Short mmCIF file of C-alpha atoms (C1' of nucleotides) in Angstrom, two decimals:
data_model
loop_
_atom_site.label_atom_id
_atom_site.label_comp_id
_atom_site.label_asym_id
_atom_site.label_seq_id
_atom_site.Cartn_x
_atom_site.Cartn_y
_atom_site.Cartn_z
CA MET C 1 124.87 76.05 109.66
CA ARG C 2 126.74 72.07 110.34
CA SER C 3 124.98 69.04 109.93
CA GLU C 4 124.97 67.95 113.41
CA ASP C 5 122.99 70.85 115.00
CA ILE C 6 119.99 69.84 113.17
CA GLN C 7 120.77 66.42 114.58
CA ILE C 8 121.15 67.39 117.67
CA HIS C 9 117.66 69.07 118.63
CA ALA C 10 114.21 67.80 117.41
CA HIS C 11 112.14 69.23 115.17
CA ASN C 12 113.46 73.05 114.29
CA CYS C 13 115.24 73.85 117.06
CA HIS C 14 118.94 74.42 117.07
CA ASN C 15 122.03 75.88 119.04
CA ASP C 16 123.87 77.81 117.06
CA LYS C 17 126.37 80.80 118.36
CA GLU C 18 127.40 82.03 115.55
CA THR C 19 123.79 82.74 114.70
CA HIS C 20 122.50 83.85 117.75
CA LYS C 21 125.36 86.35 117.93
CA ALA C 22 124.55 87.36 114.70
CA CYS C 23 121.33 87.91 115.46
CA VAL C 24 121.53 89.42 119.07
CA SER C 25 124.14 92.15 118.11
CA LEU C 26 121.30 94.49 116.11
CA VAL C 27 118.99 94.42 119.07
CA PRO C 28 119.63 97.56 120.65
CA ILE C 29 119.44 96.25 124.18
CA PHE C 30 121.95 94.09 123.55
CA ASN C 31 124.57 95.80 120.75
CA HIS C 32 126.39 97.37 123.50
CA LEU C 33 127.92 94.38 125.01
CA GLU C 34 131.51 93.26 125.36
CA GLU C 35 132.51 89.97 123.45
CA GLU C 36 132.15 88.19 126.31
CA GLN C 37 129.48 89.15 127.66
CA MET C 38 127.54 88.43 124.59
CA ASP C 39 129.07 84.42 124.43
CA GLU C 40 127.45 84.02 127.79
CA ILE C 41 124.08 84.87 127.16
CA MET C 42 124.13 83.58 123.85
CA VAL C 43 125.04 80.05 124.92
CA THR C 44 121.39 79.98 126.98
CA ALA C 45 119.67 80.91 123.54
CA GLN C 46 117.08 78.63 121.41
CA SER C 47 116.59 78.54 117.57
CA VAL C 48 112.98 78.76 116.97
CA SER C 49 111.70 78.75 112.99
CA TYR C 50 107.75 78.78 112.46
CA LYS C 51 106.72 78.91 108.90
CA LYS C 52 104.74 81.44 107.37
CA GLY C 53 101.18 81.61 108.74
CA GLU C 54 102.48 79.59 111.62
CA ILE C 55 101.32 81.63 115.21
CA ILE C 56 104.30 81.81 117.41
CA TYR C 57 102.19 82.58 121.24
CA ARG C 58 98.82 83.01 121.85
CA ALA C 59 96.72 84.94 124.12
CA GLY C 60 96.47 83.55 127.78
CA GLU C 61 99.86 80.97 126.94
CA GLN C 62 102.47 80.65 130.09
CA SER C 63 105.24 81.72 128.50
CA ASP C 64 108.72 82.90 129.67
CA SER C 65 111.13 83.75 126.81
CA LEU C 66 112.38 86.55 124.94
CA TYR C 67 112.23 86.27 121.55
CA ILE C 68 114.42 87.78 118.90
CA ILE C 69 113.88 87.82 115.26
CA ASN C 70 116.37 86.50 113.33
CA ASN C 71 115.30 86.89 110.15
CA GLY C 72 111.20 86.68 108.74
CA LYS C 73 108.97 88.79 109.74
CA ILE C 74 105.90 88.83 112.51
CA ARG C 75 102.35 90.01 113.42
CA ILE C 76 101.94 91.09 116.57
CA TYR C 77 97.94 91.28 117.65
CA ARG C 78 95.08 92.00 120.08
CA LEU C 79 91.86 90.88 120.37
CA SER C 80 90.07 93.87 122.29
CA GLU C 81 86.97 92.22 124.32
CA SER C 82 84.81 92.21 122.05
CA GLY C 83 86.80 89.49 119.93
CA LYS C 84 88.16 92.60 117.14
CA GLU C 85 91.13 92.45 116.18
CA GLN C 86 93.83 94.78 116.50
CA LEU C 87 97.37 94.79 114.83
CA VAL C 88 99.82 96.17 117.57
CA ARG C 89 102.54 96.13 115.60
CA ILE C 90 105.12 94.14 113.11
CA LEU C 91 108.06 93.23 113.68
CA ASN C 92 111.54 92.98 111.66
CA THR C 93 114.46 91.21 111.92
CA GLY C 94 116.90 92.80 114.33
CA GLU C 95 113.49 93.74 116.80
CA PHE C 96 112.31 91.41 119.66
CA THR C 97 108.75 90.76 121.20
CA GLY C 98 107.53 88.60 124.85
CA GLU C 99 109.37 91.34 126.82
CA HIS C 100 105.99 91.21 128.80
CA ALA C 101 106.22 88.13 130.39
CA LEU C 102 109.63 88.32 130.68
CA PHE C 103 109.44 89.77 134.03
CA SER C 104 105.96 89.72 135.09
CA GLU C 105 105.05 85.87 135.61
CA SER C 106 102.45 85.93 133.04
CA THR C 107 100.53 84.84 130.18
CA HIS C 108 100.62 86.96 127.06
CA GLU C 109 97.75 89.23 126.44
CA SER C 110 98.64 89.41 122.14
CA TYR C 111 99.24 86.80 119.35
CA ALA C 112 102.38 86.45 117.73
CA GLU C 113 102.61 85.27 114.15
CA ALA C 114 104.92 84.89 111.41
CA LEU C 115 103.51 86.69 108.03
CA VAL C 116 106.64 84.79 106.60
CA ASP C 117 108.80 82.09 107.64
CA THR C 118 110.86 83.14 110.67
CA LYS C 119 113.32 82.24 112.40
CA VAL C 120 113.80 83.82 115.77
CA CYS C 121 116.28 82.66 119.02
CA MET C 122 114.36 82.81 122.90
CA ILE C 123 115.97 83.44 126.10
CA LYS C 124 114.52 81.90 129.08
CA ARG C 125 113.16 84.46 131.90
CA ALA C 126 115.48 82.55 134.71
CA ASP C 127 118.99 82.95 132.42
CA LEU C 128 118.38 86.70 131.32
CA GLN C 129 117.21 87.10 134.95
CA GLU C 130 120.09 86.06 136.40
CA PHE C 131 122.56 88.12 133.78
CA LEU C 132 120.38 91.52 134.13
CA LEU C 133 121.32 90.79 137.97
CA LYS C 134 124.93 90.19 137.08
CA TYR C 135 125.77 93.36 134.94
CA PRO C 136 123.44 95.77 136.20
CA SER C 137 124.01 98.34 134.06
CA ILE C 138 122.19 96.55 131.13
CA SER C 139 119.07 97.17 132.51
CA LEU C 140 118.78 100.01 132.67
CA LYS C 141 119.55 99.59 128.71
CA ILE C 142 116.55 98.20 128.72
CA LEU C 143 113.94 100.30 131.23
CA THR C 144 115.25 102.89 128.15
CA GLU C 145 113.77 100.68 125.84
CA PHE C 146 110.72 100.28 127.94
CA SER C 147 110.48 103.81 129.26
CA THR C 148 110.74 105.11 125.26
CA ARG C 149 107.69 101.93 124.17
CA LEU C 150 105.04 103.04 127.23
CA GLU C 151 105.54 106.76 125.34
CA GLN C 152 105.07 105.60 122.25
CA SER C 153 102.23 103.08 123.23
CA GLU C 154 100.77 106.42 125.47
CA LYS C 155 100.62 108.92 122.43
CA GLN C 156 98.72 106.84 120.12
CA THR C 157 96.78 106.36 122.33
CA THR C 158 95.75 109.49 122.48
CA ARG C 159 95.84 109.46 119.15
CA PHE C 160 93.08 107.03 119.14
CA ALA C 161 91.68 109.09 121.61
CA THR C 162 91.46 112.76 119.84
CA GLU C 163 92.24 112.65 115.87
CA LYS C 164 90.10 111.42 113.21
CA VAL C 165 90.91 108.56 111.25
CA GLU C 166 92.04 110.65 108.05
CA THR C 167 94.49 112.96 110.83
CA ARG C 168 95.82 109.29 112.17
CA ILE C 169 96.02 108.63 108.41
CA ALA C 170 98.17 112.11 108.04
CA LEU C 171 100.29 111.46 110.89
CA PHE C 172 100.82 107.80 109.95
CA LEU C 173 102.63 108.65 106.67
CA ALA C 174 104.82 111.45 107.81
CA GLU C 175 106.21 108.82 110.09
CA CYS C 176 107.55 106.58 107.66
CA LYS C 177 108.27 109.54 106.22
CA ASP C 178 111.16 110.47 108.59
CA SER C 179 111.93 106.89 109.31
CA GLU C 180 112.75 106.80 105.68
CA GLU C 181 116.58 107.44 105.98
CA GLY C 182 116.53 108.28 101.99
CA LYS C 183 116.05 112.10 100.72
CA SER C 184 113.54 110.43 98.99
CA LYS C 185 109.72 112.16 98.95
CA GLU C 186 108.73 108.29 98.26
CA ILE C 187 107.86 105.87 101.80
CA VAL C 188 106.92 102.10 101.36
CA LEU C 189 103.84 101.30 103.55
CA PRO C 190 105.35 98.76 105.89
CA MET C 191 102.08 96.50 105.79
CA SER C 192 99.61 95.77 103.60
CA LYS C 193 96.46 98.56 103.67
CA LYS C 194 94.52 95.52 105.55
CA ASN C 195 96.49 95.42 107.89
CA LEU C 196 97.17 99.55 108.13
CA ALA C 197 93.98 100.11 108.95
CA SER C 198 93.84 97.38 111.64
CA PHE C 199 96.70 99.36 112.65
CA LEU C 200 95.33 102.64 112.90
CA GLY C 201 91.92 101.19 114.07
CA THR C 202 89.72 101.57 111.09
CA THR C 203 88.31 99.19 108.47
CA PRO C 204 90.13 99.26 104.95
CA GLU C 205 87.39 100.62 102.94
CA THR C 206 87.87 103.84 105.20
CA LEU C 207 91.28 103.70 105.22
CA SER C 208 90.71 102.99 100.91
CA ARG C 209 88.72 105.96 100.86
CA LYS C 210 90.62 108.60 103.14
CA LEU C 211 94.16 107.65 101.05
CA ALA C 212 91.84 108.42 97.30
CA ASP C 213 90.92 112.03 98.97
CA LEU C 214 94.70 112.43 100.50
CA GLU C 215 95.04 111.84 96.70
CA ASP C 216 92.76 114.39 95.62
CA GLN C 217 93.50 117.41 97.69
CA GLY C 218 96.72 117.03 96.78
CA PHE C 219 99.13 115.99 99.46
CA ILE C 220 99.91 112.46 98.38
CA SER C 221 100.39 110.60 94.81
CA GLN C 222 99.68 106.63 94.93
CA LYS C 223 101.54 104.29 92.97
CA ALA C 224 102.08 100.66 92.41
CA GLN C 225 103.01 98.46 95.03
CA ARG C 226 102.58 99.76 98.78
CA LYS C 227 104.44 103.46 97.32
CA ILE C 228 103.02 106.95 97.90
CA GLU C 229 105.02 109.87 97.00
CA ILE C 230 104.75 112.56 99.82
CA ILE C 231 103.84 114.97 97.33
CA ASP C 232 102.71 118.59 100.36
CA LEU C 233 103.90 117.09 103.67
CA ASP C 234 102.90 120.41 105.61
CA GLY C 235 99.78 120.20 103.96
CA LEU C 236 99.42 116.66 104.84
CA LEU C 237 100.20 117.57 108.49
CA LEU C 238 97.37 120.54 108.95
CA VAL C 239 94.41 117.64 108.04
CA MET F 1 108.95 118.35 160.83
CA ARG F 2 111.82 120.07 162.47
CA SER F 3 112.17 123.78 161.88
CA GLU F 4 115.93 123.79 160.70
CA ASP F 5 115.19 122.24 157.24
CA ILE F 6 112.26 124.44 156.24
CA GLN F 7 114.78 127.37 156.64
CA ILE F 8 117.63 125.89 154.20
CA HIS F 9 115.54 125.55 151.23
CA ALA F 10 113.75 127.70 149.12
CA HIS F 11 110.49 128.35 148.69
CA ASN F 12 108.24 125.46 150.07
CA CYS F 13 110.89 122.46 149.19
CA HIS F 14 111.86 120.20 151.85
CA ASN F 15 114.03 117.05 152.76
CA ASP F 16 112.18 116.14 155.38
CA LYS F 17 114.11 112.27 155.88
CA GLU F 18 110.68 110.87 157.85
CA THR F 19 108.22 112.55 155.36
CA HIS F 20 110.05 110.66 152.59
CA LYS F 21 110.30 107.21 153.99
CA ALA F 22 106.71 107.44 154.70
CA CYS F 23 105.69 108.36 151.28
CA VAL F 24 108.13 106.26 149.85
CA SER F 25 107.47 102.81 151.77
CA LEU F 26 103.86 103.27 149.58
CA VAL F 27 105.59 102.89 146.18
CA PRO F 28 105.57 99.44 145.16
CA ILE F 29 108.63 99.62 143.30
CA PHE F 30 110.03 100.81 146.34
CA ASN F 31 108.35 99.02 149.33
CA HIS F 32 109.90 95.81 149.16
CA LEU F 33 113.76 98.00 150.10
CA GLU F 34 115.38 97.10 153.26
CA GLU F 35 115.78 99.93 156.27
CA GLU F 36 119.12 101.00 154.56
CA GLN F 37 118.51 101.25 151.21
CA MET F 38 116.07 103.12 151.94
CA ASP F 39 117.71 105.93 153.73
CA GLU F 40 120.69 105.80 151.73
CA ILE F 41 117.63 106.70 148.84
CA MET F 42 115.73 108.78 150.56
CA VAL F 43 118.53 111.33 151.54
CA THR F 44 118.97 112.21 147.79
CA ALA F 45 115.93 113.20 147.77
CA GLN F 46 113.79 116.53 148.33
CA SER F 47 110.14 117.28 148.81
CA VAL F 48 108.42 120.06 146.86
CA SER F 49 104.07 120.95 147.74
CA TYR F 50 101.69 122.68 144.65
CA LYS F 51 98.75 124.72 144.98
CA LYS F 52 95.99 123.50 143.47
CA GLY F 53 95.56 124.36 140.23
CA GLU F 54 99.54 124.79 139.98
CA ILE F 55 101.52 122.93 136.34
CA ILE F 56 103.90 120.46 137.68
CA TYR F 57 105.71 120.28 135.14
CA ARG F 58 104.69 120.50 130.72
CA ALA F 59 105.63 119.25 127.56
CA GLY F 60 108.14 120.01 126.04
CA GLU F 61 110.26 121.10 129.77
CA GLN F 62 113.56 119.02 130.92
CA SER F 63 113.23 116.49 133.16
CA ASP F 64 115.18 114.49 135.64
CA SER F 65 112.81 113.48 138.58
CA LEU F 66 110.55 110.70 139.35
CA TYR F 67 108.03 112.29 140.95
CA ILE F 68 106.53 110.60 144.08
CA ILE F 69 103.04 111.78 145.58
CA ASN F 70 102.99 111.92 149.26
CA ASN F 71 99.35 113.45 149.57
CA GLY F 72 97.18 114.99 147.10
CA LYS F 73 96.30 114.33 143.56
CA ILE F 74 97.61 115.43 139.99
CA ARG F 75 96.14 115.11 136.68
CA ILE F 76 98.18 114.03 133.99
CA TYR F 77 97.59 114.71 130.47
CA ARG F 78 98.44 114.98 126.57
CA LEU F 79 97.53 117.48 124.30
CA SER F 80 97.66 115.52 120.59
CA GLU F 81 98.92 117.28 117.60
CA SER F 82 95.44 119.18 116.59
CA GLY F 83 95.83 120.46 120.07
CA LYS F 84 92.83 118.20 121.55
CA GLU F 85 93.26 117.26 125.72
CA GLN F 86 93.15 113.88 126.38
CA LEU F 87 93.57 112.43 130.47
CA VAL F 88 95.74 109.64 130.87
CA ARG F 89 95.70 109.06 134.32
CA ILE F 90 95.14 110.32 137.70
CA LEU F 91 97.66 109.80 140.08
CA ASN F 92 96.75 109.81 144.36
CA THR F 93 98.90 109.45 147.49
CA GLY F 94 101.55 107.08 146.66
CA GLU F 95 101.53 106.75 143.06
CA PHE F 96 104.61 108.05 140.75
CA THR F 97 104.99 109.95 137.62
CA GLY F 98 108.36 111.45 135.59
CA GLU F 99 109.71 107.73 134.44
CA HIS F 100 109.83 108.52 131.09
CA ALA F 101 112.85 111.56 131.44
CA LEU F 102 113.94 109.13 134.37
CA PHE F 103 115.96 106.59 131.73
CA SER F 104 115.24 108.91 128.53
CA GLU F 105 117.38 112.17 129.27
CA SER F 106 114.70 113.72 127.32
CA THR F 107 111.41 115.50 127.80
CA HIS F 108 108.28 115.80 128.69
CA GLU F 109 105.13 114.83 126.67
CA SER F 110 102.20 115.49 128.51
CA TYR F 111 101.28 117.99 131.62
CA ALA F 112 101.50 117.25 135.05
CA GLU F 113 98.99 119.43 137.10
CA ALA F 114 97.96 119.92 141.08
CA LEU F 115 94.01 119.33 141.32
CA VAL F 116 94.47 119.56 144.92
CA ASP F 117 97.20 120.79 147.36
CA THR F 118 99.65 118.15 146.52
CA LYS F 119 103.22 117.57 147.75
CA VAL F 120 105.52 115.71 145.56
CA CYS F 121 108.69 113.70 146.81
CA MET F 122 111.83 113.70 143.64
CA ILE F 123 114.31 111.46 143.16
CA LYS F 124 117.12 112.79 140.60
CA ARG F 125 117.38 110.75 138.12
CA ALA F 126 121.20 110.51 138.45
CA ASP F 127 120.76 109.96 142.24
CA LEU F 128 118.60 107.03 141.67
CA GLN F 129 120.68 105.41 138.66
CA GLU F 130 123.78 104.95 140.67
CA PHE F 131 121.76 103.16 143.09
CA LEU F 132 119.83 100.88 140.72
CA LEU F 133 123.25 100.52 139.47
CA LYS F 134 124.19 99.32 142.95
CA TYR F 135 121.04 97.40 143.75
CA PRO F 136 120.41 95.42 140.73
CA SER F 137 117.33 93.51 141.97
CA ILE F 138 115.57 96.52 142.72
CA SER F 139 115.53 96.98 138.31
CA LEU F 140 114.05 93.74 138.39
CA LYS F 141 111.21 95.64 139.99
CA ILE F 142 111.14 98.01 137.98
CA LEU F 143 110.73 96.68 134.84
CA THR F 144 108.12 94.46 135.70
CA GLU F 145 106.28 97.49 137.47
CA PHE F 146 107.12 99.38 133.60
CA SER F 147 106.08 95.84 131.54
CA THR F 148 102.33 95.34 133.34
CA ARG F 149 101.62 99.61 132.30
CA LEU F 150 103.14 98.76 128.97
CA GLU F 151 100.70 95.90 128.70
CA GLN F 152 97.85 97.67 130.30
CA SER F 153 98.52 100.77 127.92
CA GLU F 154 98.73 98.36 124.91
CA LYS F 155 95.59 96.98 126.23
CA GLN F 156 94.20 100.78 125.95
CA THR F 157 95.02 101.61 122.84
CA THR F 158 93.67 98.77 121.23
CA ARG F 159 89.53 99.51 123.27
CA PHE F 160 90.28 103.06 121.96
CA ALA F 161 90.96 100.90 118.16
CA THR F 162 88.13 98.62 118.39
CA GLU F 163 85.42 99.25 121.10
CA LYS F 164 82.39 101.53 120.44
CA VAL F 165 81.79 104.31 123.40
CA GLU F 166 79.24 102.47 125.24
CA THR F 167 81.57 99.49 125.49
CA ARG F 168 84.61 101.43 126.13
CA ILE F 169 82.96 103.04 129.52
CA ALA F 170 80.83 99.52 130.49
CA LEU F 171 84.41 97.87 130.56
CA PHE F 172 85.45 101.12 132.48
CA LEU F 173 83.01 100.83 135.20
CA ALA F 174 83.45 96.67 135.46
CA GLU F 175 87.07 97.84 136.16
CA CYS F 176 85.85 100.03 138.07
CA LYS F 177 84.16 97.78 139.73
CA ASP F 178 87.40 95.41 140.41
CA SER F 179 89.45 97.57 142.01
CA GLU F 180 87.05 98.63 144.86
CA GLU F 181 87.43 96.37 147.66
CA GLY F 182 84.04 95.62 148.95
CA LYS F 183 81.27 93.48 148.23
CA SER F 184 79.44 96.64 147.69
CA LYS F 185 77.84 96.98 144.04
CA GLU F 186 78.09 100.85 144.57
CA ILE F 187 81.37 102.57 142.83
CA VAL F 188 82.75 105.99 143.07
CA LEU F 189 84.03 107.22 139.86
CA PRO F 190 87.46 108.63 140.77
CA MET F 191 87.61 111.82 139.29
CA SER F 192 85.02 113.96 137.23
CA LYS F 193 82.33 113.03 134.18
CA LYS F 194 84.27 115.82 132.53
CA ASN F 195 87.66 114.22 132.99
CA LEU F 196 86.18 111.01 132.48
CA ALA F 197 85.03 112.18 129.31
CA SER F 198 88.34 112.70 128.25
CA PHE F 199 89.78 110.06 129.91
CA LEU F 200 87.50 108.06 127.58
CA GLY F 201 87.95 109.95 124.25
CA THR F 202 84.68 110.76 124.33
CA THR F 203 82.86 113.99 124.74
CA PRO F 204 80.53 114.89 128.33
CA GLU F 205 77.48 114.78 125.97
CA THR F 206 78.25 111.85 125.30
CA LEU F 207 79.66 110.06 128.00
CA SER F 208 76.00 111.78 129.50
CA ARG F 209 74.25 110.41 127.39
CA LYS F 210 75.55 106.17 127.12
CA LEU F 211 75.02 106.43 131.23
CA ALA F 212 71.50 107.32 130.65
CA ASP F 213 71.44 105.20 127.89
CA LEU F 214 73.10 102.06 130.29
CA GLU F 215 70.42 103.31 133.36
CA ASP F 216 67.53 102.76 131.10
CA GLN F 217 68.40 98.64 130.71
CA GLY F 218 68.58 98.02 133.67
CA PHE F 219 72.40 97.32 134.04
CA ILE F 220 72.92 100.86 136.02
CA SER F 221 71.39 103.37 138.90
CA GLN F 222 73.21 106.82 138.47
CA LYS F 223 73.10 108.32 142.39
CA ALA F 224 74.25 111.33 143.49
CA GLN F 225 77.81 112.10 143.78
CA ARG F 226 80.02 110.70 141.00
CA LYS F 227 78.21 106.85 143.30
CA ILE F 228 76.64 104.23 140.82
CA GLU F 229 75.29 101.25 141.41
CA ILE F 230 76.24 98.41 139.21
CA ILE F 231 73.03 96.45 138.88
CA ASP F 232 73.54 93.98 136.50
CA LEU F 233 77.25 93.15 135.30
CA ASP F 234 77.19 90.36 132.95
CA GLY F 235 74.22 92.37 130.92
CA LEU F 236 77.29 95.76 130.84
CA LEU F 237 79.77 93.37 129.65
CA LEU F 238 77.76 92.76 126.40
CA VAL F 239 77.01 95.84 125.61
"C1'" DC Z 1 71.70 135.49 146.27
"C1'" DG Z 2 73.86 135.37 142.00
"C1'" DC Z 3 77.74 133.89 139.45
"C1'" DG Z 4 79.81 129.51 137.76
"C1'" DG Z 5 80.93 125.37 136.56
"C1'" DG Z 6 79.37 120.57 135.99
"C1'" DG Z 7 76.48 118.48 134.05
"C1'" DT Z 8 72.07 117.06 130.92
"C1'" DT Z 9 69.27 117.44 126.83
"C1'" DG Z 10 67.83 118.42 121.84
"C1'" DA Z 11 68.47 118.42 117.27
"C1'" DA Z 12 71.53 118.99 113.20
"C1'" DC Z 13 75.81 117.54 111.33
"C1'" DA Z 14 79.85 114.98 110.32
"C1'" DT Z 15 82.07 111.01 110.55
"C1'" DT Z 16 82.87 106.21 110.36
"C1'" DC Z 17 80.91 101.35 109.36
"C1'" DT Z 18 78.56 98.12 107.43
"C1'" DC Z 19 77.29 95.39 103.28
"C1'" DA Z 20 77.26 94.45 98.60
"C1'" DA Z 21 79.85 93.98 94.69
"C1'" DG Z 22 83.29 94.22 91.38
"C1'" DA Z 23 88.32 95.73 90.37
"C1'" DA Z 24 93.29 94.54 90.74
"C1'" DC Z 25 96.45 92.05 92.39
"C1'" DT Z 26 99.81 87.29 94.44
"C1'" DG Z 27 101.07 83.27 93.72
"C1'" DT Z 28 100.64 78.84 92.07
"C1'" DG Z 29 100.50 74.79 89.51
"C1'" DG Z 30 99.86 73.61 84.66
"C1'" DC P 1 103.97 81.72 80.29
"C1'" DC P 2 98.89 81.25 81.21
"C1'" DA P 3 95.21 80.41 83.41
"C1'" DC P 4 92.70 79.85 87.40
"C1'" DA P 5 91.40 81.32 92.40
"C1'" DG P 6 92.13 83.67 96.62
"C1'" DT P 7 93.33 87.83 98.35
"C1'" DT P 8 93.10 92.10 99.23
"C1'" DC P 9 91.83 96.97 97.49
"C1'" DT P 10 88.34 100.07 95.53
"C1'" DT P 11 84.11 102.36 95.30
"C1'" DG P 12 78.99 103.00 96.21
"C1'" DA P 13 74.92 103.10 99.72
"C1'" DG P 14 72.90 103.54 103.48
"C1'" DA P 15 72.57 102.82 108.19
"C1'" DA P 16 74.56 103.84 112.44
"C1'" DT P 17 77.55 106.28 115.63
"C1'" DG P 18 79.27 110.33 117.50
"C1'" DT P 19 80.38 115.57 117.43
"C1'" DT P 20 78.96 120.34 118.02
"C1'" DC P 21 76.39 123.63 118.87
"C1'" DA P 22 72.94 126.00 122.04
"C1'" DA P 23 69.91 125.78 126.11
"C1'" DC P 24 69.24 125.09 130.50
"C1'" DC P 25 68.81 122.98 135.00
"C1'" DC P 26 71.15 122.12 139.65
"C1'" DC P 27 74.53 122.74 142.78
"C1'" DG P 28 77.98 124.63 145.70
"C1'" DC P 29 80.05 128.45 147.16
"C1'" DG P 30 81.24 133.45 148.25
#
DNA sequence: CGCGGGGTTGAACATTCTCAAGAACTGTGG
DNA sequence: CCACAGTTCTTGAGAATGTTCAACCCCGCG
């Protein structure tokens, strides 16, 4: 990054086209764009950096931007009516959030917190909408992404509604295994057990016990450092 | 409806432009269309009727249409990995389903069953996509609708993850009250208690007991015919 | 009038949470 | 590199919550 860029914007806010393009080209909804389209949307983007622990947005705040993670890691969580926290998802480099406010002109309902030092790239609602009207095929891409997320969210709801904790854990481990490309039987949990408990709608204590149970039954083997070896996938899924 | 139309199509499948327009004009994502646009999309639509109890689509089936309810009532439900059923939503006249398959070229993950004799209006994926590319502003409408649904689904997930059954019931009753326009304190449950239990991720027995508890505590009063009087809304929400 | 489904109630049981205490790990400053 | 502080994680015991199964009621409908 050139030093002039840093001086132009207050705080930690820059506008570096190359960085934006590198970032955005990772995002599924944008990575099929042509060069000129990419450039066109990128000139409207802004970079902002957050330190570990900083809150990027809160429930109730007005919002009008899409946030794409340039590098870093963000935790999205909600507070229920009775004040309990649930982890909704962890975002890594190339993923995005803020989509609701983008189209609904409403306020955030969740919280976004930087888990490590994180740099995001923001695109304003007005800019994106204009862009979508100009290139309609991109809307179809986003619609596809949205409907997939909706489907996943409903599946998750059904799991909470009908499966007991042990099953939810087993299903989670199985999905981790699916998404790890290598054939190795070992998976790495994408978050701390504390956060995983929150994601799965249970407590750290119960999660710890259920993992121990699954280990006793010979389905998995817990290693150091969030690593778990899946010994018997089929057995795991019959829990 | 003209009799020629009926003869053209086998079974119970018609193509009656006026019916379609009457139906589609109720749908939030279409009701802002101009006359000619409405006509244009409607000529591609098809009507199909289902008898009470018939399955409109099943999980695993290929699908490529949006279903809009012309009149009647449909129950959307899912089966979890372990085979338990959860009611996802009840659709009434003017509401739609099938949106996932519309953009993802995938199979259904849920089941749709006619709760009463029902007439739906179907629009094919290819027709709708062509239409959206021609009129990009409609995509923005649909994106708005999708992102709202996604937000709601995530809220629901968080409730299942963090609230106990009694609270989920109380929140449901409160939302019923919100959506009933009249100022009357009496609400009418939109489904049987058996279905409501499935929707709320519990059993009919527990639902029955919790409602009795809420009544004992003086927050509500159960009348005949799925009617419930909300006596103390604030108290209800502190449960 | 009897049938059947929805709804309710009771009692035993299963699951999960809470609280508390201790162990293991992580990162930081010396 | 070590010691310490602040976590995260684990384990135990008891309490709270919810489910299951079985019996029964009630009402609408043929």
